[in-house]
Coordinates of C-alpha atoms and ligand atoms in Angstrom, one line a residue:
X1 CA -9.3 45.6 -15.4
X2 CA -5.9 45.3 -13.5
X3 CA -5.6 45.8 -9.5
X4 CA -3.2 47.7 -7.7
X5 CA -4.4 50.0 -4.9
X6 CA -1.4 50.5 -2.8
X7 CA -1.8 51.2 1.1
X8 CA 0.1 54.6 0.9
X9 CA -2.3 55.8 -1.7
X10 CA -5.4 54.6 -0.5
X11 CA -4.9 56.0 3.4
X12 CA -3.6 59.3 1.2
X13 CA -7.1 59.2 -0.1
X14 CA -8.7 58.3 3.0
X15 CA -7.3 61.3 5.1
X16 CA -7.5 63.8 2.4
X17 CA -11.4 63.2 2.4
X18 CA -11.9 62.5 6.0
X19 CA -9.5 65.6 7.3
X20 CA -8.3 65.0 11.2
X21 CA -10.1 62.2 12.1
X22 CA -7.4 60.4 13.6
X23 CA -9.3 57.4 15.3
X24 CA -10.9 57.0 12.2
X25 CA -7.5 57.1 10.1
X26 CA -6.0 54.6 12.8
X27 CA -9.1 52.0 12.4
X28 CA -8.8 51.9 8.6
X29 CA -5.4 51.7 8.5
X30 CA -5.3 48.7 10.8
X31 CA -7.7 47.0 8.4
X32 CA -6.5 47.9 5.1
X33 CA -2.9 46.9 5.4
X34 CA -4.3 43.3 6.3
X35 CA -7.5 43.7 3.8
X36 CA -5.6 45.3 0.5
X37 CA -2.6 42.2 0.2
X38 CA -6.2 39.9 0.3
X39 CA -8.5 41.7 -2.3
X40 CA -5.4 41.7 -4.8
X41 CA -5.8 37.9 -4.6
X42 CA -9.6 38.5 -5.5
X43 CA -10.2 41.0 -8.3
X44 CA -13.8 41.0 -7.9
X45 CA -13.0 43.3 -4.6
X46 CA -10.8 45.5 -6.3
X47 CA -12.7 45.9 -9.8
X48 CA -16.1 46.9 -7.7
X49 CA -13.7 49.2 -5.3
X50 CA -15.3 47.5 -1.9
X51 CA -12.9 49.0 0.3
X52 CA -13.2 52.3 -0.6
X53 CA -17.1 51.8 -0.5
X54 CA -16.6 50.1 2.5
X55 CA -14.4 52.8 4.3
X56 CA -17.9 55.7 3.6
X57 CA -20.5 55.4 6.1
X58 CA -24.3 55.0 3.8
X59 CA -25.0 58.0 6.4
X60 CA -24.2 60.0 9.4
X61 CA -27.3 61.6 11.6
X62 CA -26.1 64.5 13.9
X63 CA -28.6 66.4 16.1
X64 CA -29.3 68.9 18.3
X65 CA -30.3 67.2 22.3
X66 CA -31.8 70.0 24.7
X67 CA -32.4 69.4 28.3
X68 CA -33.0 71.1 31.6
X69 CA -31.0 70.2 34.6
X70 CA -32.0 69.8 38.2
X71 CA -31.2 73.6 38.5
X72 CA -33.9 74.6 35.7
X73 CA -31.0 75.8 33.1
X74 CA -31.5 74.6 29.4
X75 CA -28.7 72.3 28.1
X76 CA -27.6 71.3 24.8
X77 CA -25.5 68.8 23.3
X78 CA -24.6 66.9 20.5
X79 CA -26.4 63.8 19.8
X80 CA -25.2 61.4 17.0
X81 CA -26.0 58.1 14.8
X82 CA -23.2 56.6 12.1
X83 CA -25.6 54.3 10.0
X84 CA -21.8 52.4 8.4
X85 CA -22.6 49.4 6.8
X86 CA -26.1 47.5 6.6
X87 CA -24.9 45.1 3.5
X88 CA -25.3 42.1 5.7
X89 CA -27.8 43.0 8.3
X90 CA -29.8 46.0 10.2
X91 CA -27.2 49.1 12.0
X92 CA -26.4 47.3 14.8
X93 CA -23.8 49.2 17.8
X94 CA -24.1 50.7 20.4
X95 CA -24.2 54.2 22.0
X96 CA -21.7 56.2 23.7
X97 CA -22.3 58.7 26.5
X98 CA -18.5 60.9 27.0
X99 CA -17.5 64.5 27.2
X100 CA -14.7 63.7 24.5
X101 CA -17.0 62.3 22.3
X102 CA -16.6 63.4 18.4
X103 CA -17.5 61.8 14.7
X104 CA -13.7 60.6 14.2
X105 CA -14.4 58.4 17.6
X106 CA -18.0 57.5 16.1
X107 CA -16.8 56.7 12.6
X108 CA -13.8 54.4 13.6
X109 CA -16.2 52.5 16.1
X110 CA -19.0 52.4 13.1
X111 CA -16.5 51.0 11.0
X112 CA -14.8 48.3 13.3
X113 CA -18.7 47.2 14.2
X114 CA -19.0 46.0 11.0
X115 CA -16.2 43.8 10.8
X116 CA -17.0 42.6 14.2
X117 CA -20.5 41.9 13.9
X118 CA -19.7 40.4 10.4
X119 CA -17.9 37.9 12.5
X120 CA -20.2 36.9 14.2
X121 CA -21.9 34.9 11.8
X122 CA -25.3 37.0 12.5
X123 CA -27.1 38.8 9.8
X124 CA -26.5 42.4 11.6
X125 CA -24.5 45.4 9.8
X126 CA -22.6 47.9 11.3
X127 CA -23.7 51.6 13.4
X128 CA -22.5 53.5 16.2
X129 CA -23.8 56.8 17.7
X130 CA -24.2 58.4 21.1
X131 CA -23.3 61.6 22.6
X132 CA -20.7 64.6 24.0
X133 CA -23.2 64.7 26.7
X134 CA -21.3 63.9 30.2
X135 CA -22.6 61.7 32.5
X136 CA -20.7 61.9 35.3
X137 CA -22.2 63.8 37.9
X138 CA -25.5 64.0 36.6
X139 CA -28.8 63.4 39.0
X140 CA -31.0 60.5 38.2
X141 CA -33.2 62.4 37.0
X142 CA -30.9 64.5 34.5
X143 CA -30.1 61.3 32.5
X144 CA -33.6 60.7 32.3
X145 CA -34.8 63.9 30.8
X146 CA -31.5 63.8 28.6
X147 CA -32.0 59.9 27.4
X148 CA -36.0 61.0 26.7
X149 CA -34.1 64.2 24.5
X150 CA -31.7 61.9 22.9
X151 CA -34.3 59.4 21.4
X152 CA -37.0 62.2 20.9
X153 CA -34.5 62.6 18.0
X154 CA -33.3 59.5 17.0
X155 CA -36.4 57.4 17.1
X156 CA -37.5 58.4 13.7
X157 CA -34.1 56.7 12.4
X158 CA -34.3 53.3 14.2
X159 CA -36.1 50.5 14.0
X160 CA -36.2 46.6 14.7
X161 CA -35.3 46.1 11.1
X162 CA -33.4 49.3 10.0
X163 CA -31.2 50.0 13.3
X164 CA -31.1 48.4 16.6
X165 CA -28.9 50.6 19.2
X166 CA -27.3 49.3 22.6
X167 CA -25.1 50.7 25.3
X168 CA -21.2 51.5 25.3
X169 CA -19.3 53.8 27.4
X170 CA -21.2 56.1 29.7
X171 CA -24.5 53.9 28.6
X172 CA -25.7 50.9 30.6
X173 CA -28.9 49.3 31.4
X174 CA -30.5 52.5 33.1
X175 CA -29.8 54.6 30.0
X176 CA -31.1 52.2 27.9
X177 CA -34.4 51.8 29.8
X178 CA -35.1 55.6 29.9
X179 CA -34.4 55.4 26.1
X180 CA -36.2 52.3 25.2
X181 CA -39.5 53.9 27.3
X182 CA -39.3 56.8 25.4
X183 CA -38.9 54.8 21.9
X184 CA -41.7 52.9 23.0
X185 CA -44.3 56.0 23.9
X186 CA -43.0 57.5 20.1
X187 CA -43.5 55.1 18.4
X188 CA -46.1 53.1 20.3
X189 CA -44.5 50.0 19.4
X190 CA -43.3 47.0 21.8
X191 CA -40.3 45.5 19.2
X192 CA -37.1 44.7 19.7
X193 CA -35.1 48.4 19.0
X194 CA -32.9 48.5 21.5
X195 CA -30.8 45.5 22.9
X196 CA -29.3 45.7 26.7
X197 CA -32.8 46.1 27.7
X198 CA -34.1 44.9 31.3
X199 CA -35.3 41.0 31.4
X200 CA -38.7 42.3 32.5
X201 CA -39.3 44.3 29.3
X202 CA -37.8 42.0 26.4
X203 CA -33.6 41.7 27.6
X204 CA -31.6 38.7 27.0
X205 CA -30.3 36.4 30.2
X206 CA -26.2 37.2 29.8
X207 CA -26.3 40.5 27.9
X208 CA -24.8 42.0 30.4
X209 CA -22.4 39.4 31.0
X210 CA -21.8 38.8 27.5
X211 CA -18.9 41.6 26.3
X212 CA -16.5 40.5 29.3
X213 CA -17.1 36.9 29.3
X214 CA -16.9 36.1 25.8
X215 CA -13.3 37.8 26.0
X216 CA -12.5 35.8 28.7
X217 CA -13.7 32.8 26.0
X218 CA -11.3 33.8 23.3
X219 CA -8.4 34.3 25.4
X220 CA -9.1 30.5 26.5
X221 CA -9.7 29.3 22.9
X222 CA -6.4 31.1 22.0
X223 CA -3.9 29.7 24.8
X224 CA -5.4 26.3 24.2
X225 CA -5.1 25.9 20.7
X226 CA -1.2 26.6 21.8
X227 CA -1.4 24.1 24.0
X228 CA -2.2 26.1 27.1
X229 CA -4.8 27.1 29.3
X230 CA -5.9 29.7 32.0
X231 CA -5.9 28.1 35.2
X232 CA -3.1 29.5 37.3
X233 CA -2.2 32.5 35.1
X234 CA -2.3 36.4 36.8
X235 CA -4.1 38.9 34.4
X236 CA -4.1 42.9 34.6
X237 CA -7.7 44.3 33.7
X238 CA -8.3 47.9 32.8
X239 CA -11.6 49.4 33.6
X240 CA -13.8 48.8 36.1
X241 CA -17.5 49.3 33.9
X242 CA -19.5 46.6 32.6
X243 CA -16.9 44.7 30.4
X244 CA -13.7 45.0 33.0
X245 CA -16.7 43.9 35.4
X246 CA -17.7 40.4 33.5
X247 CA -13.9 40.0 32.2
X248 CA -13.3 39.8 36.2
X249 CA -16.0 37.7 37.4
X250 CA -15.4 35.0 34.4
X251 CA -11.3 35.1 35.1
X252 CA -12.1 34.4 38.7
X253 CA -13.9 31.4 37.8
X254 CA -11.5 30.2 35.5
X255 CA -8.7 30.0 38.2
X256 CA -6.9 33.3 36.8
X257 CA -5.6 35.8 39.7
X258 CA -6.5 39.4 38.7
X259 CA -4.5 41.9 40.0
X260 CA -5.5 45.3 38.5
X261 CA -8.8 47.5 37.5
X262 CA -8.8 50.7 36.9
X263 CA -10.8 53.8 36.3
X264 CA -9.7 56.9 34.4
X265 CA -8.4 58.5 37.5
X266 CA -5.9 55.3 38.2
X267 CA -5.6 51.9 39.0
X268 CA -5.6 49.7 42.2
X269 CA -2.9 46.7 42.7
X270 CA -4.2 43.8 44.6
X271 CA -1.5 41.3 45.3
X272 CA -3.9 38.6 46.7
X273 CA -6.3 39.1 43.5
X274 CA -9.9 40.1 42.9
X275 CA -12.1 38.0 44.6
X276 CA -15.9 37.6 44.0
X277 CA -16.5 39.3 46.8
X278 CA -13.9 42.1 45.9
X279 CA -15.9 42.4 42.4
X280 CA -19.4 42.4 44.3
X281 CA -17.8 45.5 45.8
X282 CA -16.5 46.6 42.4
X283 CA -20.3 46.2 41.1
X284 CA -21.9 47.9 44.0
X285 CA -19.3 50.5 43.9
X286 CA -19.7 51.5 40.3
X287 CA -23.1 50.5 38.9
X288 CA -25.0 51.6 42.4
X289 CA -22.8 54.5 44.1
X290 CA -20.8 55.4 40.8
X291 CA -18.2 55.7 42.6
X292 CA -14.4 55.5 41.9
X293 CA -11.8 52.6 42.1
X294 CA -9.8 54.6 44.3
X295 CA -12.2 53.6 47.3
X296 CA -11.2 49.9 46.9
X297 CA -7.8 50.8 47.9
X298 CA -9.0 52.2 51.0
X299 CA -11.5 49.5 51.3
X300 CA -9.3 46.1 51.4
X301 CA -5.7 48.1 52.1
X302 CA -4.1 47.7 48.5
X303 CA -1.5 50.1 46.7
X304 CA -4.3 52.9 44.5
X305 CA -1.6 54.2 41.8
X306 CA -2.9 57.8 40.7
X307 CA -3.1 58.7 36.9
X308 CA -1.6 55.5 35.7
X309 CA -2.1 52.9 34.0
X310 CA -1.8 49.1 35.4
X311 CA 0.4 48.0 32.1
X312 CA 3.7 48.5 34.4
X313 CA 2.7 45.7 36.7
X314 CA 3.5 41.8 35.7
X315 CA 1.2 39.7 34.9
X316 CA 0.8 36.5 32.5
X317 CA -2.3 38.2 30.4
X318 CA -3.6 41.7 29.4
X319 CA -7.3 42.4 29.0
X320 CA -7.9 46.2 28.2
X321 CA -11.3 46.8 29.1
X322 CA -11.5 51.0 29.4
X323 CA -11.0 52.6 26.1
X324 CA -9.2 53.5 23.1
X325 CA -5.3 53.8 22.6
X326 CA -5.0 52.8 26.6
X327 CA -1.7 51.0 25.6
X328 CA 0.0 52.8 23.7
X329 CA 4.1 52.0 22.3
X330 CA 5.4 52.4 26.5
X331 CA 3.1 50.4 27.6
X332 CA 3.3 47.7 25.6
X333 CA 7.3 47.7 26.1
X334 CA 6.3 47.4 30.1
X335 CA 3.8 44.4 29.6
X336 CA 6.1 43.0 27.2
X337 CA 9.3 43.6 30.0
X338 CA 7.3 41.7 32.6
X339 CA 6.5 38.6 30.5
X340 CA 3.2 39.0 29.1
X341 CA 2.1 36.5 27.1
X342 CA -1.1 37.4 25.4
X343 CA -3.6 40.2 25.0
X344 CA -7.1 40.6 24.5
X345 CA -8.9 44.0 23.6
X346 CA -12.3 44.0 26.4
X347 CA -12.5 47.7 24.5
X348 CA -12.5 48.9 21.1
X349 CA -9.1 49.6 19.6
X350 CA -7.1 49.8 22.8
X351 CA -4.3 48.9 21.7
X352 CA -2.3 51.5 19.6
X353 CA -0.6 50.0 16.7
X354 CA 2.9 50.6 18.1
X355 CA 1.8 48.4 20.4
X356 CA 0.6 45.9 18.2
X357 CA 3.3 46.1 16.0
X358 CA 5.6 45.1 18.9
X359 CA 3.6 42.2 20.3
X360 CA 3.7 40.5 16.6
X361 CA 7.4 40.8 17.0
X362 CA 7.6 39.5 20.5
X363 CA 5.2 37.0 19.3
X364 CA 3.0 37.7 22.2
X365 CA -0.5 36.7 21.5
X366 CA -2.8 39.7 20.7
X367 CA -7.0 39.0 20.1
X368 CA -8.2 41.8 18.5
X369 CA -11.6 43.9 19.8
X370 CA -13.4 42.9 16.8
X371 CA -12.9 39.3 17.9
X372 CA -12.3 39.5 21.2
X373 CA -15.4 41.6 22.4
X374 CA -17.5 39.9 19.7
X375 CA -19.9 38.7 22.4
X376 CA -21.5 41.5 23.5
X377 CA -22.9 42.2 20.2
X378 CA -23.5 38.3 19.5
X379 CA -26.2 38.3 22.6
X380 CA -27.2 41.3 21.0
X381 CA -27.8 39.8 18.4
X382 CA -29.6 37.0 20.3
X383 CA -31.8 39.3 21.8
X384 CA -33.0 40.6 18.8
X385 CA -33.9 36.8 17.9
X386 CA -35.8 36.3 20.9
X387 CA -37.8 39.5 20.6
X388 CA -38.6 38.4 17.5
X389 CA -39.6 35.4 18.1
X390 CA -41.9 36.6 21.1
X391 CA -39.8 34.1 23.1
X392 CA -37.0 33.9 25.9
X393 CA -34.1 31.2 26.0
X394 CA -32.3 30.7 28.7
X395 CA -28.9 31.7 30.8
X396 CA -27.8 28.0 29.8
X397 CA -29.1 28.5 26.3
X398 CA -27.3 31.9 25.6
X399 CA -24.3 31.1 27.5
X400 CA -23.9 27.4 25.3
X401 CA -24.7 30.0 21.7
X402 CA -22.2 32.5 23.2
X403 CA -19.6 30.1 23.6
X404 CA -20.1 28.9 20.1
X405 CA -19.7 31.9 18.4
X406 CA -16.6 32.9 20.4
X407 CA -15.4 29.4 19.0
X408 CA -16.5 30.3 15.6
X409 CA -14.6 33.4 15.2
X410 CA -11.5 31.9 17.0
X411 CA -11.9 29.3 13.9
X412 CA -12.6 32.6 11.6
X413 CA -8.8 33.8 12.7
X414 CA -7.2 30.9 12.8
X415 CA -8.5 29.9 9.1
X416 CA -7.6 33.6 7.3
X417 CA -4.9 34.7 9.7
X418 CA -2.2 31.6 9.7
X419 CA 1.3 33.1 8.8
X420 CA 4.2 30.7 8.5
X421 CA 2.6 28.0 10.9
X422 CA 1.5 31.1 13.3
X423 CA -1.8 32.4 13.9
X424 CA -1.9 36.3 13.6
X425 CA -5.2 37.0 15.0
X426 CA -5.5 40.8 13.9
X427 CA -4.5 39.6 10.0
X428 CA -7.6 36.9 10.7
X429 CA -10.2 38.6 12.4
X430 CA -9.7 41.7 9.7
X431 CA -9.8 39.4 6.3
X432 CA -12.5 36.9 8.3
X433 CA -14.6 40.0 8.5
X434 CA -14.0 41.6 5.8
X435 CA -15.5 38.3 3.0
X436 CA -19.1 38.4 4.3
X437 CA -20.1 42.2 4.4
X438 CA -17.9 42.6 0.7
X439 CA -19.7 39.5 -0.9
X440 CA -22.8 41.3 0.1
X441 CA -21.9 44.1 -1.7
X442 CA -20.9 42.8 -5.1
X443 CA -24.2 40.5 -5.2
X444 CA -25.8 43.9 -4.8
X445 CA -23.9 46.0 -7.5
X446 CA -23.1 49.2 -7.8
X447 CA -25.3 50.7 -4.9
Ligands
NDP501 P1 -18.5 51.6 31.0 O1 -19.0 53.0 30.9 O2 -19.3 50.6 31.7 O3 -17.0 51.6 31.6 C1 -16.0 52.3 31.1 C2 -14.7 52.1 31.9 O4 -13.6 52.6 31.2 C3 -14.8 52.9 33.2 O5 -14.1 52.3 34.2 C4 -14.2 54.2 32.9 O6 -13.6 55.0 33.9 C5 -13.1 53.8 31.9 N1 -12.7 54.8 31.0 C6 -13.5 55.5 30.2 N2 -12.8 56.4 29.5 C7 -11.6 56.3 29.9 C8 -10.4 57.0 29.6 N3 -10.3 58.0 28.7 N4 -9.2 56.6 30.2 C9 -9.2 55.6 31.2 N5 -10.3 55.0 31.5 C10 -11.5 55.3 30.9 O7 -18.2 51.1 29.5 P2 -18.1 49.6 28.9 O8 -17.4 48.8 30.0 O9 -19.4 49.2 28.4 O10 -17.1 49.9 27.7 C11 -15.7 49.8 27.9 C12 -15.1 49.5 26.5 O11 -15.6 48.3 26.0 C13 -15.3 50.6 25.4 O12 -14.2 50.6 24.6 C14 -16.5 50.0 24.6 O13 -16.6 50.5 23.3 C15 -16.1 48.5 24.7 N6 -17.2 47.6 24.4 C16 -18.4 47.6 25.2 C17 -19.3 46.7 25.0 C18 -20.6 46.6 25.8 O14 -21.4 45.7 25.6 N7 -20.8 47.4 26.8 C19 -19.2 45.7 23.9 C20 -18.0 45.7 23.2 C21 -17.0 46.6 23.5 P3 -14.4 56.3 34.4 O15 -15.5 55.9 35.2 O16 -13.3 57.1 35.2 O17 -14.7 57.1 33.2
2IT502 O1 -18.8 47.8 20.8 C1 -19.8 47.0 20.9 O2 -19.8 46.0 20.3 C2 -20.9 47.4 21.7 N1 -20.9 48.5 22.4 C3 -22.1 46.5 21.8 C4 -23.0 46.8 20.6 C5 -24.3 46.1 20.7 O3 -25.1 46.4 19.8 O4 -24.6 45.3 21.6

């Protein structure tokens, strides 16, 4: 049988079955132009049509969440699980808590997590799921009755071995709790379902470290197998949740000056830099009082910029850490303007691919999310070991297993994304990805 699945023909496919889900266009698209020039190399792909196989979800689970707020009215949302890709591995991915929320958002994250967690050399697969349900504003006690809702569905679809959610936007380690308390009562099981989970009740040491500093690790790997390093560089951070949080604290204590966070209202400008005692602020002020970033500026006396973004400001490194297509073609002409010399994607597909398109040709140095925010997922992935195992490693255990796998997928790129004596990180991580979970599927046949 011959090969020859052009990229025009295959996204023509893609859209005309998957009909305005433009996150979910823009994710494949990134991949396949990287992964279809590969698979013509290697038949096998082709003949047993693994990247349109790959490109389907197995399933999508979409339910009904009621819930009463504090003022006794009955609420309902939209509750959600992308099963993608478990070819290699359990659903693994987390769950998203935002207003915007929709099943183009889901899909493209689904799919992305199974690259990514294909990278990281663990036997997990790829899911995603959450919510249109809005936190922000919400009582205590409303996210509890609306995380107990949530998993009074989803329960009966997860499992230690068949799909193991986490948090993401609008879901951190109190969401998770109420969720895994409920999963627990269910099912009246004690296993290891969700990940993120308190360190009293079965969590990993440096999970919630993990996403932000394992960025921070690839970013390092990257400028020194240039022949750089981070010490004295200034970065720009976008975000100011858990991985802008983490991405912070390790830059800090890798000599880098941070200058920026951000929330979606704007961004603050600190000329002296973030210090640790800044970012215990930071940490108070969003994970305690929920609070915006605005209140720093009044806090330590620095320039709040309303409703923008902090790409416009110079700095030596980029690390978007809020959420998708948060740099889109403008900004990346303003970081590239100011001398930026390498990104790396803290949140999932933040980058448009204007923008990446233009960094290739400015030859600045750009770490994709599904290699740069590997390491969430990889202490994930951890976690699950150690529950498991009915044992607990170590912070200096997980950190020294994080670091490795951040090295390994550095390695992963560098090995499948080398391009007339440069690495291209995106063309890497996508094809490094890609082998695993499509080698799974030929040994499996036609299923
Ligand atoms: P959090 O909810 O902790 O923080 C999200 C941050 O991004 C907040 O500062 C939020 O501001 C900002 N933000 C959200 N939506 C927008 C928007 N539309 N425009 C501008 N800013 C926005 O989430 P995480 O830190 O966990 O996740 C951030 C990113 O990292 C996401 O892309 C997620 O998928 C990705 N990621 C997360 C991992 C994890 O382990 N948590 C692992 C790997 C990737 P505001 O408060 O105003 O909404
Ligand atoms: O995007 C991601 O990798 C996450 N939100 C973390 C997923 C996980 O299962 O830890």
């Amino acid at each position: 049988m011959t090969c020859s699945l052009h990229l025009n023909d295959f996204m023509n496919g893609l859209v005309r079955r998957n009909p305005g889900e433009t996150e979910f266009h823009q994710a494949v698209h990134e991949v396949a132009r990287d992964v279809l020039p590969f698979i013509q190399t290697r038949p096998v792909y082709c003949e047993n049509r693994i990247l349109e196989r790959m490109t389907e979800p197995d399933r999508i689970i979409i339910f009904r969440v009621s819930w009463e707020d504090d003022h006794g009215n009955i609420r309902a949302n939209r509750g959600y699980r992308v099963q993608f890709n478990n070819s290699i591995g359990p659903y693994k991915g987390g769950l998203r808590f935002d207003k915007g929320l929709n099943l183009s958002i889901l899909k493209f994250l689904g799919f992305e997590q199974t690259f990514k967690n294909s990278l990281t050399g663990l036997p997990l697969g790829g899911g995603k799921g959450g919510s249109d349900f809005n936190p922000k504003g919400k009582s205590d006690r409303e996210i509890m009755r609306f995380c107990q809702s949530f998993m009074t569905e989803l329960w009966r679809h997860i499992g230690p071995d068949t799909d193991i959610p986490a948090g993401d936007i609008g879901v951190g380690s109190r969401e998770v709790s109420y969720m895994y308390g409920q999963y627990k009562r269910l099912s009246n099981t004690f296993t290891g379902t969700l990940t993120g989970k308190g360190i009293a009740y079965g969590g990993s040491m440096i999970r919630t470290e993990a996403t932000g500093y394992g960025c921070v690790y690839m970013m390092d790997h990257i400028l020194n197998h240039h022949g750089n390093g981070l010490e004295w560089k200034t970065a720009l951070v976008s975000g100011s949740g858990n991985v802008a949080q983490y991405t912070i604290e390790k830059l800090i204590d890798s000599g880098v000056k941070v200058l920026t966070a951000s929330d979606s209202s704007g961004f603050i400008y600190d000329k002296d830099g973030i210090d640790r005692e800044k970012l215990a602020y930071i940490k108070d002020l969003k994970n305690n009082r929920r609070g915006r970033i605005a209140e720093y500026a009044e806090e330590f006396g620095v320039e709040y910029h309303e409703g923008k973004k902090p790409w416009i400001i110079p700095g030596d490194l980029a690390f978007p850490c809020a959420t998708q297509n948060e740099i889109l073609l403008s900004d990346a002409k303003a970081l590239v303007a100011n001398g930026c010399m390498a990104v790396a994607e803290g949140a999932n597909m933040p980058v448009h691919q204007d923008g990446v398109d233009l960094f290739d040709v400015a030859k600045i140095y750009f770490a994709p999310a599904k290699a740069a925010n590997a390491g969430g997922v990889a202490v994930s992935g951890l976690e699950m070991s150690q529950n498991s195992m009915r044992l607990s490693w170590t912070r200096e255990e997980i950190d020294e297993k994080l670091k490795k796998i951040m090295k390994h997928i550095h390695d992963m790129c560098v090995e499948y994304g080398m391009e007339n004596s440069r690495v291209n990180y995106r063309k890497g991580a996508n094809i490094g990805g890609f082998i695993k979970v499509a080698d799974a599927m030929v040994a499996f046949g036609n299923c």
